[in-house]
PDB file of N, CA and C in Angstrom:
ATOM      1  N   MET A  27     -15.072  11.538   6.967  1.00  0.00           N
ATOM      2  CA  MET A  27     -16.085  10.529   6.682  1.00  0.00           C
ATOM      3  C   MET A  27     -16.910  10.127   7.804  1.00  0.00           C
ATOM      4  N   ASP A  28     -18.169  10.375   7.806  1.00  0.00           N
ATOM      5  CA  ASP A  28     -19.076  10.011   8.915  1.00  0.00           C
ATOM      6  C   ASP A  28     -19.942   8.795   8.407  1.00  0.00           C
ATOM      7  N   GLY A  29     -19.971   7.828   9.297  1.00  0.00           N
ATOM      8  CA  GLY A  29     -20.687   6.544   9.035  1.00  0.00           C
ATOM      9  C   GLY A  29     -20.100   5.743   7.930  1.00  0.00           C
ATOM     10  N   GLN A  30     -20.865   4.946   7.135  1.00  0.00           N
ATOM     11  CA  GLN A  30     -20.454   4.073   6.201  1.00  0.00           C
ATOM     12  C   GLN A  30     -19.820   4.793   5.025  1.00  0.00           C
ATOM     13  N   PRO A  31     -18.650   4.242   4.458  1.00  0.00           N
ATOM     14  CA  PRO A  31     -17.974   4.929   3.311  1.00  0.00           C
ATOM     15  C   PRO A  31     -18.936   4.827   2.049  1.00  0.00           C
ATOM     16  N   THR A  32     -18.810   5.865   1.202  1.00  0.00           N
ATOM     17  CA  THR A  32     -19.537   5.891  -0.037  1.00  0.00           C
ATOM     18  C   THR A  32     -18.573   5.428  -1.197  1.00  0.00           C
ATOM     19  N   VAL A  33     -19.149   5.354  -2.385  1.00  0.00           N
ATOM     20  CA  VAL A  33     -18.317   4.976  -3.520  1.00  0.00           C
ATOM     21  C   VAL A  33     -17.163   6.003  -3.630  1.00  0.00           C
ATOM     22  N   ASP A  34     -17.493   7.207  -3.446  1.00  0.00           N
ATOM     23  CA  ASP A  34     -16.403   8.251  -3.624  1.00  0.00           C
ATOM     24  C   ASP A  34     -15.273   8.067  -2.558  1.00  0.00           C
ATOM     25  N   ASP A  35     -15.769   7.697  -1.345  1.00  0.00           N
ATOM     26  CA  ASP A  35     -14.653   7.419  -0.382  1.00  0.00           C
ATOM     27  C   ASP A  35     -13.786   6.249  -0.695  1.00  0.00           C
ATOM     28  N   TYR A  36     -14.340   5.163  -1.167  1.00  0.00           N
ATOM     29  CA  TYR A  36     -13.441   4.045  -1.682  1.00  0.00           C
ATOM     30  C   TYR A  36     -12.565   4.428  -2.892  1.00  0.00           C
ATOM     31  N   TYR A  37     -13.164   5.217  -3.821  1.00  0.00           N
ATOM     32  CA  TYR A  37     -12.337   5.692  -4.861  1.00  0.00           C
ATOM     33  C   TYR A  37     -11.151   6.532  -4.350  1.00  0.00           C
ATOM     34  N   GLU A  38     -11.375   7.423  -3.428  1.00  0.00           N
ATOM     35  CA  GLU A  38     -10.273   8.152  -2.731  1.00  0.00           C
ATOM     36  C   GLU A  38      -9.132   7.311  -2.107  1.00  0.00           C
ATOM     37  N   MET A  39      -9.694   6.136  -1.546  1.00  0.00           N
ATOM     38  CA  MET A  39      -8.804   5.161  -0.876  1.00  0.00           C
ATOM     39  C   MET A  39      -7.878   4.568  -2.026  1.00  0.00           C
ATOM     40  N   VAL A  40      -8.417   4.137  -3.063  1.00  0.00           N
ATOM     41  CA  VAL A  40      -7.574   3.560  -4.066  1.00  0.00           C
ATOM     42  C   VAL A  40      -6.631   4.623  -4.657  1.00  0.00           C
ATOM     43  N   LEU A  41      -7.111   5.872  -4.801  1.00  0.00           N
ATOM     44  CA  LEU A  41      -6.144   6.988  -5.322  1.00  0.00           C
ATOM     45  C   LEU A  41      -4.992   7.193  -4.224  1.00  0.00           C
ATOM     46  N   ASP A  42      -5.225   7.141  -2.982  1.00  0.00           N
ATOM     47  CA  ASP A  42      -4.362   7.160  -1.914  1.00  0.00           C
ATOM     48  C   ASP A  42      -3.332   6.014  -2.100  1.00  0.00           C
ATOM     49  N   ALA A  43      -3.782   4.876  -2.380  1.00  0.00           N
ATOM     50  CA  ALA A  43      -2.850   3.687  -2.623  1.00  0.00           C
ATOM     51  C   ALA A  43      -1.937   3.938  -3.839  1.00  0.00           C
ATOM     52  N   PHE A  44      -2.540   4.514  -4.863  1.00  0.00           N
ATOM     53  CA  PHE A  44      -1.666   4.872  -6.029  1.00  0.00           C
ATOM     54  C   PHE A  44      -0.631   5.836  -5.720  1.00  0.00           C
ATOM     55  N   LYS A  45      -0.899   6.893  -4.732  1.00  0.00           N
ATOM     56  CA  LYS A  45      -0.034   7.925  -4.469  1.00  0.00           C
ATOM     57  C   LYS A  45       1.119   7.305  -3.623  1.00  0.00           C
ATOM     58  N   LEU A  46       0.759   6.384  -2.714  1.00  0.00           N
ATOM     59  CA  LEU A  46       1.858   5.719  -1.943  1.00  0.00           C
ATOM     60  C   LEU A  46       2.805   4.915  -2.899  1.00  0.00           C
ATOM     61  N   SER A  47       2.132   4.154  -3.817  1.00  0.00           N
ATOM     62  CA  SER A  47       2.864   3.466  -4.789  1.00  0.00           C
ATOM     63  C   SER A  47       3.915   4.315  -5.652  1.00  0.00           C
ATOM     64  N   ASP A  48       3.323   5.452  -5.968  1.00  0.00           N
ATOM     65  CA  ASP A  48       4.227   6.545  -6.618  1.00  0.00           C
ATOM     66  C   ASP A  48       5.359   7.017  -5.767  1.00  0.00           C
ATOM     67  N   GLU A  49       5.120   7.166  -4.484  1.00  0.00           N
ATOM     68  CA  GLU A  49       6.132   7.547  -3.641  1.00  0.00           C
ATOM     69  C   GLU A  49       7.185   6.460  -3.554  1.00  0.00           C
ATOM     70  N   ALA A  50       6.881   5.253  -3.561  1.00  0.00           N
ATOM     71  CA  ALA A  50       7.860   4.203  -3.445  1.00  0.00           C
ATOM     72  C   ALA A  50       8.613   4.168  -4.824  1.00  0.00           C
ATOM     73  N   ARG A  51       7.892   4.315  -5.954  1.00  0.00           N
ATOM     74  CA  ARG A  51       8.653   4.310  -7.215  1.00  0.00           C
ATOM     75  C   ARG A  51       9.598   5.583  -7.362  1.00  0.00           C
ATOM     76  N   ASP A  52       9.150   6.720  -6.918  1.00  0.00           N
ATOM     77  CA  ASP A  52       9.958   7.872  -6.778  1.00  0.00           C
ATOM     78  C   ASP A  52      11.289   7.647  -5.890  1.00  0.00           C
ATOM     79  N   TYR A  53      11.053   7.039  -4.790  1.00  0.00           N
ATOM     80  CA  TYR A  53      12.222   6.728  -3.986  1.00  0.00           C
ATOM     81  C   TYR A  53      13.158   5.873  -4.662  1.00  0.00           C
ATOM     82  N   VAL A  54      12.772   4.804  -5.373  1.00  0.00           N
ATOM     83  CA  VAL A  54      13.676   3.939  -6.012  1.00  0.00           C
ATOM     84  C   VAL A  54      14.374   4.649  -7.153  1.00  0.00           C
ATOM     85  N   LYS A  55      13.628   5.487  -7.879  1.00  0.00           N
ATOM     86  CA  LYS A  55      14.186   6.191  -8.983  1.00  0.00           C
ATOM     87  C   LYS A  55      15.305   7.154  -8.546  1.00  0.00           C
ATOM     88  N   ALA A  56      15.022   7.858  -7.402  1.00  0.00           N
ATOM     89  CA  ALA A  56      16.005   8.726  -6.729  1.00  0.00           C
ATOM     90  C   ALA A  56      17.196   8.042  -6.321  1.00  0.00           C
ATOM     91  N   ALA A  57      17.029   6.858  -5.874  1.00  0.00           N
ATOM     92  CA  ALA A  57      18.130   5.985  -5.322  1.00  0.00           C
ATOM     93  C   ALA A  57      19.079   5.559  -6.435  1.00  0.00           C
ATOM     94  N   GLY A  58      18.490   5.470  -7.637  1.00  0.00           N
ATOM     95  CA  GLY A  58      19.279   4.965  -8.801  1.00  0.00           C
ATOM     96  C   GLY A  58      19.788   3.638  -8.779  1.00  0.00           C
ATOM     97  N   ARG A  59      19.242   2.729  -7.920  1.00  0.00           N
ATOM     98  CA  ARG A  59      19.628   1.459  -7.764  1.00  0.00           C
ATOM     99  C   ARG A  59      18.390   0.493  -7.301  1.00  0.00           C
ATOM    100  N   ASP A  60      18.714  -0.807  -7.312  1.00  0.00           N
ATOM    101  CA  ASP A  60      17.511  -1.662  -6.712  1.00  0.00           C
ATOM    102  C   ASP A  60      17.492  -1.446  -5.224  1.00  0.00           C
ATOM    103  N   VAL A  61      16.189  -1.282  -4.712  1.00  0.00           N
ATOM    104  CA  VAL A  61      16.052  -1.017  -3.436  1.00  0.00           C
ATOM    105  C   VAL A  61      15.297  -2.213  -2.759  1.00  0.00           C
ATOM    106  N   GLU A  62      15.717  -2.780  -1.693  1.00  0.00           N
ATOM    107  CA  GLU A  62      15.136  -3.865  -1.039  1.00  0.00           C
ATOM    108  C   GLU A  62      13.793  -3.514  -0.332  1.00  0.00           C
ATOM    109  N   ALA A  63      12.911  -4.326  -0.174  1.00  0.00           N
ATOM    110  CA  ALA A  63      11.564  -4.098   0.452  1.00  0.00           C
ATOM    111  C   ALA A  63      11.766  -3.526   1.829  1.00  0.00           C
ATOM    112  N   ASP A  64      12.759  -4.040   2.632  1.00  0.00           N
ATOM    113  CA  ASP A  64      12.932  -3.525   3.912  1.00  0.00           C
ATOM    114  C   ASP A  64      13.266  -2.089   3.981  1.00  0.00           C
ATOM    115  N   GLU A  65      14.048  -1.607   2.955  1.00  0.00           N
ATOM    116  CA  GLU A  65      14.378  -0.206   2.997  1.00  0.00           C
ATOM    117  C   GLU A  65      13.228   0.636   2.506  1.00  0.00           C
ATOM    118  N   LEU A  66      12.433   0.156   1.594  1.00  0.00           N
ATOM    119  CA  LEU A  66      11.148   0.824   1.241  1.00  0.00           C
ATOM    120  C   LEU A  66      10.223   0.890   2.519  1.00  0.00           C
ATOM    121  N   TRP A  67      10.118  -0.230   3.199  1.00  0.00           N
ATOM    122  CA  TRP A  67       9.368  -0.138   4.413  1.00  0.00           C
ATOM    123  C   TRP A  67       9.731   0.869   5.397  1.00  0.00           C
ATOM    124  N   ARG A  68      11.100   1.026   5.723  1.00  0.00           N
ATOM    125  CA  ARG A  68      11.623   2.002   6.589  1.00  0.00           C
ATOM    126  C   ARG A  68      11.403   3.493   6.133  1.00  0.00           C
ATOM    127  N   GLU A  69      11.711   3.619   4.924  1.00  0.00           N
ATOM    128  CA  GLU A  69      11.793   4.959   4.348  1.00  0.00           C
ATOM    129  C   GLU A  69      10.589   5.576   3.787  1.00  0.00           C
ATOM    130  N   VAL A  70       9.566   4.647   3.282  1.00  0.00           N
ATOM    131  CA  VAL A  70       8.382   5.136   2.718  1.00  0.00           C
ATOM    132  C   VAL A  70       7.204   4.571   3.404  1.00  0.00           C
ATOM    133  N   PHE A  71       7.021   3.275   3.372  1.00  0.00           N
ATOM    134  CA  PHE A  71       5.652   2.766   3.818  1.00  0.00           C
ATOM    135  C   PHE A  71       5.417   2.941   5.242  1.00  0.00           C
ATOM    136  N   GLN A  72       6.284   2.740   6.182  1.00  0.00           N
ATOM    137  CA  GLN A  72       6.168   2.766   7.538  1.00  0.00           C
ATOM    138  C   GLN A  72       5.806   4.189   8.037  1.00  0.00           C
ATOM    139  N   LYS A  73       6.258   5.134   7.275  1.00  0.00           N
ATOM    140  CA  LYS A  73       5.926   6.554   7.558  1.00  0.00           C
ATOM    141  C   LYS A  73       4.515   7.112   7.301  1.00  0.00           C
ATOM    142  N   SER A  74       3.837   6.256   6.448  1.00  0.00           N
ATOM    143  CA  SER A  74       2.469   6.631   5.902  1.00  0.00           C
ATOM    144  C   SER A  74       1.379   6.379   7.035  1.00  0.00           C
ATOM    145  N   PRO A  75       0.585   7.358   7.177  1.00  0.00           N
ATOM    146  CA  PRO A  75      -0.589   7.140   8.099  1.00  0.00           C
ATOM    147  C   PRO A  75      -1.524   6.143   7.598  1.00  0.00           C
ATOM    148  N   LEU A  76      -1.558   5.825   6.256  1.00  0.00           N
ATOM    149  CA  LEU A  76      -2.370   4.892   5.784  1.00  0.00           C
ATOM    150  C   LEU A  76      -2.090   3.429   6.161  1.00  0.00           C
ATOM    151  N   VAL A  77      -0.848   3.087   6.508  1.00  0.00           N
ATOM    152  CA  VAL A  77      -0.411   1.770   6.596  1.00  0.00           C
ATOM    153  C   VAL A  77      -0.760   1.221   8.076  1.00  0.00           C
ATOM    154  N   ASP A  78      -1.190  -0.008   8.110  1.00  0.00           N
ATOM    155  CA  ASP A  78      -1.388  -0.774   9.292  1.00  0.00           C
ATOM    156  C   ASP A  78      -0.177  -1.550   9.604  1.00  0.00           C
ATOM    157  N   ALA A  79       0.820  -0.858  10.291  1.00  0.00           N
ATOM    158  CA  ALA A  79       2.203  -1.520  10.451  1.00  0.00           C
ATOM    159  C   ALA A  79       2.223  -2.887  11.143  1.00  0.00           C
ATOM    160  N   GLU A  80       1.356  -3.106  12.284  1.00  0.00           N
ATOM    161  CA  GLU A  80       1.268  -4.356  12.851  1.00  0.00           C
ATOM    162  C   GLU A  80       0.797  -5.493  11.921  1.00  0.00           C
ATOM    163  N   ARG A  81      -0.223  -5.180  11.141  1.00  0.00           N
ATOM    164  CA  ARG A  81      -0.693  -6.272  10.260  1.00  0.00           C
ATOM    165  C   ARG A  81       0.183  -6.545   9.173  1.00  0.00           C
ATOM    166  N   THR A  82       0.838  -5.499   8.681  1.00  0.00           N
ATOM    167  CA  THR A  82       1.890  -5.693   7.553  1.00  0.00           C
ATOM    168  C   THR A  82       3.057  -6.563   8.116  1.00  0.00           C
ATOM    169  N   GLN A  83       3.482  -6.117   9.293  1.00  0.00           N
ATOM    170  CA  GLN A  83       4.645  -6.966   9.837  1.00  0.00           C
ATOM    171  C   GLN A  83       4.295  -8.481  10.153  1.00  0.00           C
ATOM    172  N   ARG A  84       2.978  -8.607  10.424  1.00  0.00           N
ATOM    173  CA  ARG A  84       2.543  -9.993  10.733  1.00  0.00           C
ATOM    174  C   ARG A  84       2.197 -10.796   9.453  1.00  0.00           C
ATOM    175  N   GLU A  85       1.527 -10.174   8.545  1.00  0.00           N
ATOM    176  CA  GLU A  85       1.023 -10.911   7.339  1.00  0.00           C
ATOM    177  C   GLU A  85       1.592 -10.438   5.966  1.00  0.00           C
ATOM    178  N   GLY A  86       2.613  -9.529   5.966  1.00  0.00           N
ATOM    179  CA  GLY A  86       3.130  -8.866   4.776  1.00  0.00           C
ATOM    180  C   GLY A  86       4.162  -9.803   4.060  1.00  0.00           C
ATOM    181  N   GLY A  87       4.626 -10.845   4.700  1.00  0.00           N
ATOM    182  CA  GLY A  87       5.606 -11.716   4.092  1.00  0.00           C
ATOM    183  C   GLY A  87       7.015 -11.393   4.412  1.00  0.00           C
ATOM    184  N   GLN A  88       7.913 -12.305   4.257  1.00  0.00           N
ATOM    185  CA  GLN A  88       9.345 -12.202   4.423  1.00  0.00           C
ATOM    186  C   GLN A  88      10.100 -12.761   3.309  1.00  0.00           C
ATOM    187  N   PRO A  89      10.597 -12.025   2.289  1.00  0.00           N
ATOM    188  CA  PRO A  89      10.577 -10.539   2.324  1.00  0.00           C
ATOM    189  C   PRO A  89       9.284  -9.958   2.083  1.00  0.00           C
ATOM    190  N   LEU A  90       9.063  -8.772   2.346  1.00  0.00           N
ATOM    191  CA  LEU A  90       7.814  -8.155   2.344  1.00  0.00           C
ATOM    192  C   LEU A  90       7.300  -8.039   0.988  1.00  0.00           C
ATOM    193  N   VAL A  91       6.110  -8.539   0.824  1.00  0.00           N
ATOM    194  CA  VAL A  91       5.334  -8.480  -0.552  1.00  0.00           C
ATOM    195  C   VAL A  91       3.966  -7.773  -0.464  1.00  0.00           C
ATOM    196  N   LYS A  92       3.433  -7.577   0.779  1.00  0.00           N
ATOM    197  CA  LYS A  92       2.169  -6.894   0.878  1.00  0.00           C
ATOM    198  C   LYS A  92       2.293  -5.892   1.984  1.00  0.00           C
ATOM    199  N   ILE A  93       1.680  -4.709   1.680  1.00  0.00           N
ATOM    200  CA  ILE A  93       1.489  -3.533   2.735  1.00  0.00           C
ATOM    201  C   ILE A  93       0.055  -3.429   2.925  1.00  0.00           C
ATOM    202  N   PHE A  94      -0.452  -3.612   4.162  1.00  0.00           N
ATOM    203  CA  PHE A  94      -1.826  -3.505   4.452  1.00  0.00           C
ATOM    204  C   PHE A  94      -2.045  -2.104   4.969  1.00  0.00           C
ATOM    205  N   PHE A  95      -3.222  -1.491   4.507  1.00  0.00           N
ATOM    206  CA  PHE A  95      -3.630  -0.301   4.990  1.00  0.00           C
ATOM    207  C   PHE A  95      -4.559  -0.394   6.143  1.00  0.00           C
ATOM    208  N   LYS A  96      -4.999   0.693   6.754  1.00  0.00           N
ATOM    209  CA  LYS A  96      -6.050   0.652   7.885  1.00  0.00           C
ATOM    210  C   LYS A  96      -7.403   0.594   7.209  1.00  0.00           C
ATOM    211  N   ASN A  97      -7.537   0.763   5.875  1.00  0.00           N
ATOM    212  CA  ASN A  97      -8.705   0.676   5.102  1.00  0.00           C
ATOM    213  C   ASN A  97      -8.586  -0.600   4.352  1.00  0.00           C
ATOM    214  N   PRO A  98      -9.699  -0.961   3.542  1.00  0.00           N
ATOM    215  CA  PRO A  98      -9.738  -2.357   2.813  1.00  0.00           C
ATOM    216  C   PRO A  98      -8.574  -2.437   1.742  1.00  0.00           C
ATOM    217  N   TYR A  99      -7.738  -1.450   1.666  1.00  0.00           N
ATOM    218  CA  TYR A  99      -6.732  -1.613   0.527  1.00  0.00           C
ATOM    219  C   TYR A  99      -5.378  -1.756   0.985  1.00  0.00           C
ATOM    220  N   GLY A 100      -4.438  -1.954   0.214  1.00  0.00           N
ATOM    221  CA  GLY A 100      -3.025  -2.148   0.454  1.00  0.00           C
ATOM    222  C   GLY A 100      -2.206  -2.060  -0.790  1.00  0.00           C
ATOM    223  N   LEU A 101      -0.971  -2.424  -0.704  1.00  0.00           N
ATOM    224  CA  LEU A 101      -0.093  -2.480  -1.868  1.00  0.00           C
ATOM    225  C   LEU A 101       0.538  -3.853  -1.892  1.00  0.00           C
ATOM    226  N   GLN A 102       0.673  -4.410  -3.079  1.00  0.00           N
ATOM    227  CA  GLN A 102       1.267  -5.664  -3.303  1.00  0.00           C
ATOM    228  C   GLN A 102       2.407  -5.592  -4.321  1.00  0.00           C
ATOM    229  N   TYR A 103       3.503  -6.303  -4.007  1.00  0.00           N
ATOM    230  CA  TYR A 103       4.660  -6.227  -4.863  1.00  0.00           C
ATOM    231  C   TYR A 103       4.531  -7.072  -6.100  1.00  0.00           C
ATOM    232  N   ARG A 104       4.923  -6.550  -7.263  1.00  0.00           N
ATOM    233  CA  ARG A 104       4.968  -7.305  -8.485  1.00  0.00           C
ATOM    234  C   ARG A 104       6.342  -7.496  -8.881  1.00  0.00           C
ATOM    235  N   PRO A 105       7.013  -8.750  -8.621  1.00  0.00           N
ATOM    236  CA  PRO A 105       8.372  -8.778  -8.839  1.00  0.00           C
ATOM    237  C   PRO A 105       8.748  -8.613 -10.384  1.00  0.00           C
ATOM    238  N   GLU A 106       7.843  -9.003 -11.322  1.00  0.00           N
ATOM    239  CA  GLU A 106       8.124  -8.927 -12.716  1.00  0.00           C
ATOM    240  C   GLU A 106       8.299  -7.547 -13.165  1.00  0.00           C
ATOM    241  N   TYR A 107       7.691  -6.645 -12.475  1.00  0.00           N
ATOM    242  CA  TYR A 107       7.681  -5.170 -12.893  1.00  0.00           C
ATOM    243  C   TYR A 107       8.499  -4.339 -11.802  1.00  0.00           C
ATOM    244  N   LYS A 108       8.857  -4.994 -10.725  1.00  0.00           N
ATOM    245  CA  LYS A 108       9.532  -4.315  -9.644  1.00  0.00           C
ATOM    246  C   LYS A 108       8.793  -3.077  -9.164  1.00  0.00           C
ATOM    247  N   ASP A 109       7.407  -3.241  -8.884  1.00  0.00           N
ATOM    248  CA  ASP A 109       6.573  -2.109  -8.488  1.00  0.00           C
ATOM    249  C   ASP A 109       5.612  -2.576  -7.459  1.00  0.00           C
ATOM    250  N   TRP A 110       4.953  -1.738  -6.893  1.00  0.00           N
ATOM    251  CA  TRP A 110       3.949  -2.041  -5.899  1.00  0.00           C
ATOM    252  C   TRP A 110       2.610  -1.427  -6.427  1.00  0.00           C
ATOM    253  N   ILE A 111       1.539  -2.257  -6.466  1.00  0.00           N
ATOM    254  CA  ILE A 111       0.209  -1.894  -7.019  1.00  0.00           C
ATOM    255  C   ILE A 111      -0.858  -2.155  -5.925  1.00  0.00           C
ATOM    256  N   PRO A 112      -1.997  -1.373  -6.007  1.00  0.00           N
ATOM    257  CA  PRO A 112      -3.018  -1.493  -5.076  1.00  0.00           C
ATOM    258  C   PRO A 112      -3.664  -2.910  -5.130  1.00  0.00           C
ATOM    259  N   PHE A 113      -4.122  -3.406  -3.992  1.00  0.00           N
ATOM    260  CA  PHE A 113      -4.933  -4.529  -3.929  1.00  0.00           C
ATOM    261  C   PHE A 113      -6.023  -4.363  -2.853  1.00  0.00           C
ATOM    262  N   ARG A 114      -7.152  -5.102  -2.926  1.00  0.00           N
ATOM    263  CA  ARG A 114      -8.092  -4.980  -1.859  1.00  0.00           C
ATOM    264  C   ARG A 114      -8.054  -6.209  -0.952  1.00  0.00           C
ATOM    265  N   HIS A 115      -7.933  -5.957   0.363  1.00  0.00           N
ATOM    266  CA  HIS A 115      -7.713  -7.129   1.299  1.00  0.00           C
ATOM    267  C   HIS A 115      -9.043  -7.192   2.198  1.00  0.00           C
ATOM    268  N   GLY A 116      -9.857  -6.168   2.206  1.00  0.00           N
ATOM    269  CA  GLY A 116     -11.035  -6.158   3.064  1.00  0.00           C
ATOM    270  C   GLY A 116     -12.362  -5.995   2.336  1.00  0.00           C
ATOM    271  N   GLU A 117     -13.302  -6.130   3.169  1.00  0.00           N
ATOM    272  CA  GLU A 117     -14.778  -6.035   2.564  1.00  0.00           C
ATOM    273  C   GLU A 117     -15.185  -4.611   2.245  1.00  0.00           C
ATOM    274  N   ILE A 118     -15.885  -4.516   1.221  1.00  0.00           N
ATOM    275  CA  ILE A 118     -16.445  -3.052   0.794  1.00  0.00           C
ATOM    276  C   ILE A 118     -17.789  -3.045   1.282  1.00  0.00           C
ATOM    277  N   LYS A 119     -18.162  -2.052   2.099  1.00  0.00           N
ATOM    278  CA  LYS A 119     -19.516  -1.936   2.608  1.00  0.00           C
ATOM    279  C   LYS A 119     -19.965  -0.495   2.224  1.00  0.00           C
ATOM    280  N   LEU A 120     -20.863  -0.428   1.234  1.00  0.00           N
ATOM    281  CA  LEU A 120     -21.354   0.827   0.712  1.00  0.00           C
ATOM    282  C   LEU A 120     -22.513   1.303   1.521  1.00  0.00           C
ATOM    283  N   ALA A 121     -22.629   2.636   1.687  1.00  0.00           N
ATOM    284  CA  ALA A 121     -23.709   3.315   2.421  1.00  0.00           C
ATOM    285  C   ALA A 121     -24.938   3.215   1.468  1.00  0.00           C
ATOM    286  N   PRO A 122     -26.194   2.913   2.044  1.00  0.00           N
ATOM    287  CA  PRO A 122     -27.312   2.808   1.258  1.00  0.00           C
ATOM    288  C   PRO A 122     -27.722   4.127   0.626  1.00  0.00           C
TER     289      PRO A 122
END
């Protein structure tokens, strides 16, 4: 991606967020038990090149409820569904 992101670039970022959400869901399913956020952080989220580890550790909550990406997106925990869904935490700037 050269210069300012396009609509397609932002769309790909959201798709990447859903893929990481799916990885977390698959990890929990394979574990066959409730998995704490700290374990998901170590085993799934922290390993992703998308994740801004410093910001997540600083602003993600305790227990962890938000995963911040290096782009304007991230994942947020929904306790009622026990899953992680994409959210936007940064500004969207489209190329002209």
